[in-house]
mmCIF file of the C-alpha atoms, coordinates in Angstrom:
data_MODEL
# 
_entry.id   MODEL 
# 
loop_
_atom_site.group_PDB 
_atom_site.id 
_atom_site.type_symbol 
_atom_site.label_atom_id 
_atom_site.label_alt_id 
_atom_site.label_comp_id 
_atom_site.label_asym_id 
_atom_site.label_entity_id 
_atom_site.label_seq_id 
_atom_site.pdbx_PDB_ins_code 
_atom_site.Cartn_x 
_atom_site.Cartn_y 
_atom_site.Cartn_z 
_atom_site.occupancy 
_atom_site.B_iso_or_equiv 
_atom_site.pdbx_formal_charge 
_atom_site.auth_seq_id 
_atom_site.auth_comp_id 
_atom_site.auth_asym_id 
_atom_site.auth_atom_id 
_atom_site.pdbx_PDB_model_num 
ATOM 1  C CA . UNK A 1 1  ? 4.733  -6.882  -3.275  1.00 0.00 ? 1  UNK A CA 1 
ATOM 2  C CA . UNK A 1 2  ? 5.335  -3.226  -1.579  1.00 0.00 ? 2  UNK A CA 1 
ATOM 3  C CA . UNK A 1 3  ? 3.993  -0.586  -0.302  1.00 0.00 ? 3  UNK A CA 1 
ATOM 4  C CA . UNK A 1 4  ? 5.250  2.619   -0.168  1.00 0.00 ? 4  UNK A CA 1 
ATOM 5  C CA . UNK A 1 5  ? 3.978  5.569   1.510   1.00 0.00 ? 5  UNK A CA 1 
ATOM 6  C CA . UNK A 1 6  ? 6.045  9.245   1.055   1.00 0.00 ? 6  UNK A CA 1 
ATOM 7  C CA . UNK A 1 7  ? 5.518  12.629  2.179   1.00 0.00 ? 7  UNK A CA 1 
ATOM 8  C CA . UNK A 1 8  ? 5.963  14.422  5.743   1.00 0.00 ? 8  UNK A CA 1 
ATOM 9  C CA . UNK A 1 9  ? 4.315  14.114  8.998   1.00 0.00 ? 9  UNK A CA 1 
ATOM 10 C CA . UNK A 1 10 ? 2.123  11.057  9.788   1.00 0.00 ? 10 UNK A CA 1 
ATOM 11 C CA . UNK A 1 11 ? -0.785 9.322   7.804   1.00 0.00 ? 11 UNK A CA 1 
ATOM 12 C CA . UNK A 1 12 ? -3.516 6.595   8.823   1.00 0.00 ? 12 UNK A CA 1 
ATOM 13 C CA . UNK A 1 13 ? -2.481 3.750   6.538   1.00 0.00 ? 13 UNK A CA 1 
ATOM 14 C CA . UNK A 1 14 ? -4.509 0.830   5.602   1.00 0.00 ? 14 UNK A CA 1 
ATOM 15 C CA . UNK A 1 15 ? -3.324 -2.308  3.859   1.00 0.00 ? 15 UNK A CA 1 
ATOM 16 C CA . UNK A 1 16 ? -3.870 -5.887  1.857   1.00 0.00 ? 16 UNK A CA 1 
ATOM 17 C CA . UNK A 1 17 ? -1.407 -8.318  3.399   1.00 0.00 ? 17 UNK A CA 1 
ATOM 18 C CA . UNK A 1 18 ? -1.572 -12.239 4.562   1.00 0.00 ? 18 UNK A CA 1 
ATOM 19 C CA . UNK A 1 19 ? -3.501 -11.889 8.179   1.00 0.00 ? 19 UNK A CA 1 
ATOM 20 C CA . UNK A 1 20 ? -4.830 -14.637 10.172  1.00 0.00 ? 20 UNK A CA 1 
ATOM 21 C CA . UNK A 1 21 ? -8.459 -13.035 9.856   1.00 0.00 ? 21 UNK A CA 1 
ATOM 22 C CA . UNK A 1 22 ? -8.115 -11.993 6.306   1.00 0.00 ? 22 UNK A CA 1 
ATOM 23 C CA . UNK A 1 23 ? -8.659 -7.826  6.765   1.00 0.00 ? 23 UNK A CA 1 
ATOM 24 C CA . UNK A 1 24 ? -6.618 -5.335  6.186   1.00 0.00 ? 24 UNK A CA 1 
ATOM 25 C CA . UNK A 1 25 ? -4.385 -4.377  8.929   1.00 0.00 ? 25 UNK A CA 1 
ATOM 26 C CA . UNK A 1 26 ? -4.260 -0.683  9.976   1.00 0.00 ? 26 UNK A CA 1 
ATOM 27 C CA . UNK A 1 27 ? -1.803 1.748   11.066  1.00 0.00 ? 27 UNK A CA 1 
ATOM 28 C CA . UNK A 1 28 ? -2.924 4.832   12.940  1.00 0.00 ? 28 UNK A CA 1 
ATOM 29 C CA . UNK A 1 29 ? -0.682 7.846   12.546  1.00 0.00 ? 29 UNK A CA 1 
ATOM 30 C CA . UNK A 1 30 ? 2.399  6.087   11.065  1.00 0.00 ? 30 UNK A CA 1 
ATOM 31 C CA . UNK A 1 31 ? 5.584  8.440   10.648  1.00 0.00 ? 31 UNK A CA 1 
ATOM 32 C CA . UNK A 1 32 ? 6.412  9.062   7.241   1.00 0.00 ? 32 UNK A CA 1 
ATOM 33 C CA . UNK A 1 33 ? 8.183  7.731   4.512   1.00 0.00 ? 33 UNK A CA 1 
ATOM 34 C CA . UNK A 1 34 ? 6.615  4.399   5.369   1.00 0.00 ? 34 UNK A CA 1 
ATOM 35 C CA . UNK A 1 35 ? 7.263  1.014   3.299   1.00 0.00 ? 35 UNK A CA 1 
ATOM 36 C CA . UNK A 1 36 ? 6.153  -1.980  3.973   1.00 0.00 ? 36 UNK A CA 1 
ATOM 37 C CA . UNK A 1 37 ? 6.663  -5.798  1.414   1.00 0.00 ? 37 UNK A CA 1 
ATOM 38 C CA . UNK A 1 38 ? 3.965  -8.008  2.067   1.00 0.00 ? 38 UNK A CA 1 
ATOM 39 C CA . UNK A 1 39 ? 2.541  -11.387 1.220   1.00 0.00 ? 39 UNK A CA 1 
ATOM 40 C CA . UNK A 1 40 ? -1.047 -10.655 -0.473  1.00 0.00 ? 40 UNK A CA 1 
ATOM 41 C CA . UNK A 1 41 ? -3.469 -13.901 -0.656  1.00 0.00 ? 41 UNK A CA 1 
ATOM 42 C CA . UNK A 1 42 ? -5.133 -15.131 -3.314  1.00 0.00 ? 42 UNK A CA 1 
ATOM 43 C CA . UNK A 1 43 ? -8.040 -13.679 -4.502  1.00 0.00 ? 43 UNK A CA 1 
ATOM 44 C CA . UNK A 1 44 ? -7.322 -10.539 -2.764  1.00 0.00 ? 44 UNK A CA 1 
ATOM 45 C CA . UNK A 1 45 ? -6.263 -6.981  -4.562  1.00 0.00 ? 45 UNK A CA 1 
ATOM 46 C CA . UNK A 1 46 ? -3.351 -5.524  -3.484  1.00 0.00 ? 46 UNK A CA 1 
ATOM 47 C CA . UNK A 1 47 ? -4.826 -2.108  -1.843  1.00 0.00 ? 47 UNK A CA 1 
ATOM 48 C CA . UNK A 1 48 ? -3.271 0.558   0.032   1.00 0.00 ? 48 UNK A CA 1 
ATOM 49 C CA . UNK A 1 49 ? -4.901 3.386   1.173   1.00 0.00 ? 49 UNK A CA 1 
ATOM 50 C CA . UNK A 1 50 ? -3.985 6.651   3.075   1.00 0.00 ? 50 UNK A CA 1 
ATOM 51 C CA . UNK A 1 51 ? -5.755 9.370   5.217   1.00 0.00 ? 51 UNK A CA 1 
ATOM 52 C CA . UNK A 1 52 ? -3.636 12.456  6.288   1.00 0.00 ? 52 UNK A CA 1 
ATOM 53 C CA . UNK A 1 53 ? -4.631 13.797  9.841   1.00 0.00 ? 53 UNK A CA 1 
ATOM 54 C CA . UNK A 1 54 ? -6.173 17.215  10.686  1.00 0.00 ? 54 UNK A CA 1 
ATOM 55 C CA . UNK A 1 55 ? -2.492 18.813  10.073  1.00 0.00 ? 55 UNK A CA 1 
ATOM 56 C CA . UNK A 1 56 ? -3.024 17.924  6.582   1.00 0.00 ? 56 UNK A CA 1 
ATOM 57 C CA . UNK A 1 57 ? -0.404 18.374  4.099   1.00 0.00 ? 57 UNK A CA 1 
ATOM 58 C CA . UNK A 1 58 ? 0.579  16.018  1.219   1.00 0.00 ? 58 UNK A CA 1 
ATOM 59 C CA . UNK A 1 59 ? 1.450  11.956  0.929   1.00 0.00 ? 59 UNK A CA 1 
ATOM 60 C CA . UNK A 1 60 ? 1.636  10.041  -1.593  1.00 0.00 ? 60 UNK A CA 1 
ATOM 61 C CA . UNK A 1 61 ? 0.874  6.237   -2.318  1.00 0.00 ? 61 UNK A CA 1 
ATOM 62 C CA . UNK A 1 62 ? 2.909  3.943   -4.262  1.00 0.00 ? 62 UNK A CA 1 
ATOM 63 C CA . UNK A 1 63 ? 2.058  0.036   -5.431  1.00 0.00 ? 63 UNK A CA 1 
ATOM 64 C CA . UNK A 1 64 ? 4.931  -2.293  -6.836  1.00 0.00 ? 64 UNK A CA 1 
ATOM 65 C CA . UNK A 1 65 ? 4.308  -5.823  -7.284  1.00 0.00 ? 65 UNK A CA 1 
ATOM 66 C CA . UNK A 1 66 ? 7.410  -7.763  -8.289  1.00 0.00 ? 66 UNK A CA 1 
ATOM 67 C CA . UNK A 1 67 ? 9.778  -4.752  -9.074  1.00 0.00 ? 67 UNK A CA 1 
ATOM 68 C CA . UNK A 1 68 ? 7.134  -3.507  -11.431 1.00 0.00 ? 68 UNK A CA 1 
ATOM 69 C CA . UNK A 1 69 ? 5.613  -0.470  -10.384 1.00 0.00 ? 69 UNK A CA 1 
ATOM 70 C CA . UNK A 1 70 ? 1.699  -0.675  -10.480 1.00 0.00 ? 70 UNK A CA 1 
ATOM 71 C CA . UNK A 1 71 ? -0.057 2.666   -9.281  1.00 0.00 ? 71 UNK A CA 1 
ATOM 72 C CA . UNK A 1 72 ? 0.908  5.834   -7.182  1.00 0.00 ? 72 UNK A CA 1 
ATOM 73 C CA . UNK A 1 73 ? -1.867 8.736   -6.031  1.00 0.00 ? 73 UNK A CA 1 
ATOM 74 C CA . UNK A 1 74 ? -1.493 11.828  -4.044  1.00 0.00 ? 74 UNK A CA 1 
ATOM 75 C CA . UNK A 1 75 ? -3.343 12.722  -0.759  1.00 0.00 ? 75 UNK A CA 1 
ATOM 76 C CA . UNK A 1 76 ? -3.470 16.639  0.168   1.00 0.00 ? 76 UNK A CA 1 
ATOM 77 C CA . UNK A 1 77 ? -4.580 18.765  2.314   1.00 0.00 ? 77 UNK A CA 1 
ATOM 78 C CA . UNK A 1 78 ? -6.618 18.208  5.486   1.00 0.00 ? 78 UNK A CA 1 
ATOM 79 C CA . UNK A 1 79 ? -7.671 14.812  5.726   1.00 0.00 ? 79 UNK A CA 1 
ATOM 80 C CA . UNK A 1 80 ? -6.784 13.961  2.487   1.00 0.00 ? 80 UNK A CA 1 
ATOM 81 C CA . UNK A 1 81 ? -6.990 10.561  0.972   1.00 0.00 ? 81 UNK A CA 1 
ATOM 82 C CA . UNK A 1 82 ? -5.926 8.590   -1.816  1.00 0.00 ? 82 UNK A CA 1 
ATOM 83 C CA . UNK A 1 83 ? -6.018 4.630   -2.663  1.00 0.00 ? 83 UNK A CA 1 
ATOM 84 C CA . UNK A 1 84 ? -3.483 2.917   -5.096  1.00 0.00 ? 84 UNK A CA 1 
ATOM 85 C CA . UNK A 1 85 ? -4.748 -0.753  -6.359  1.00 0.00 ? 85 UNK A CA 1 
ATOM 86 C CA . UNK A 1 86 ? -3.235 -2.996  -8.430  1.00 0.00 ? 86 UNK A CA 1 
ATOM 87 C CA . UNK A 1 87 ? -4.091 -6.907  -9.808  1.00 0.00 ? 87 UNK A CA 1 
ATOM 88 C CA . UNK A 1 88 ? -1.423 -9.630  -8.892  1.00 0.00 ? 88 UNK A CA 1 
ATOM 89 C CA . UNK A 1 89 ? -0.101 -11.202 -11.629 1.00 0.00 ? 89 UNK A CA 1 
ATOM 90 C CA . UNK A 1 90 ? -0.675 -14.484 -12.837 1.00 0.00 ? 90 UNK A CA 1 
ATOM 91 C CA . UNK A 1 91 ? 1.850  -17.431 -11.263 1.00 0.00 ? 91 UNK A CA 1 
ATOM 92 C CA . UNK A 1 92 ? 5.212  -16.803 -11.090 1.00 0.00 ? 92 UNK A CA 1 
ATOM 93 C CA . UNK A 1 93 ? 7.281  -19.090 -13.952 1.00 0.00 ? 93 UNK A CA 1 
ATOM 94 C CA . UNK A 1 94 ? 9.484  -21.342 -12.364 1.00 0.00 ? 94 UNK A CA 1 
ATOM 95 C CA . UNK A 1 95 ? 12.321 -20.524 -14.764 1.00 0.00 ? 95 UNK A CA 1 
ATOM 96 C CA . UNK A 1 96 ? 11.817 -16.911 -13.625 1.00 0.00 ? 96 UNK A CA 1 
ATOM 97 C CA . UNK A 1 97 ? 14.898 -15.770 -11.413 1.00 0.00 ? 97 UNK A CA 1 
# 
C-alpha cells in the first residue's frame, strides 16, 4: 500500500506501517511531495495523516492500496490537517498477478 503526500513546503506526517512496537511512525517536517509503500499489519487501518506547520499553505493526502486508489483530503492553511483512511482488502488470490 502507499502513501502519498503533495503540496509545497514541509508537513508533520503520521503513518500505519509494520513497526516493531506496532504505532504509527512519525515524520516531523518532511519536505514535500512525500511517498512512502508500506507493509500495514493485520488488523490495522491503513491511516495517514498530515499537519502543515505555522507557514501554512496547502497539502494534500492520498491512500492507494494495491494500485487502487482509496481516499485523498486536503490540508490548508495554518496548521491545517487532514486524514485519509482506507480498509485493506480481503487476501490477495493466489492466481492474482
Amino acid at each position: 500500500m502507499t502513501y502519498e503526500v503533495t503540496g509545497e513546503g514541509t508537513a508533520d506526517i503520521t503513518y500505519q506501517a509494520r513497526s516493531a512496537s506496532g504505532e504509527a511512525v512519525v515524520v516531523k517536517a518532511a519536505a514535500l511531495p512525500w511517498r512512502k509503500t508500506v507493509d500495514v499489519p493485520l488488523g490495522k487501518e491503513p491511516t495517514v495523516s498530515i499537519v502543515l506547520g505555522e507557514k501554512g499553505g496547502q497539502a494534500r493526502c492520498a491512500l492507494t492500496i494495491r494500485g487502487r486508489h482509496v481516499q485523498s483530503a486536503t490540508a490548508t492553511g495554518t496548521f491545517g490537517r487532514a486524514t485519509c483512511a482506507g480498509s485493506l482488502p480481503g487476501r490477495a488470490d493466489p492466481t492474482e498477478s
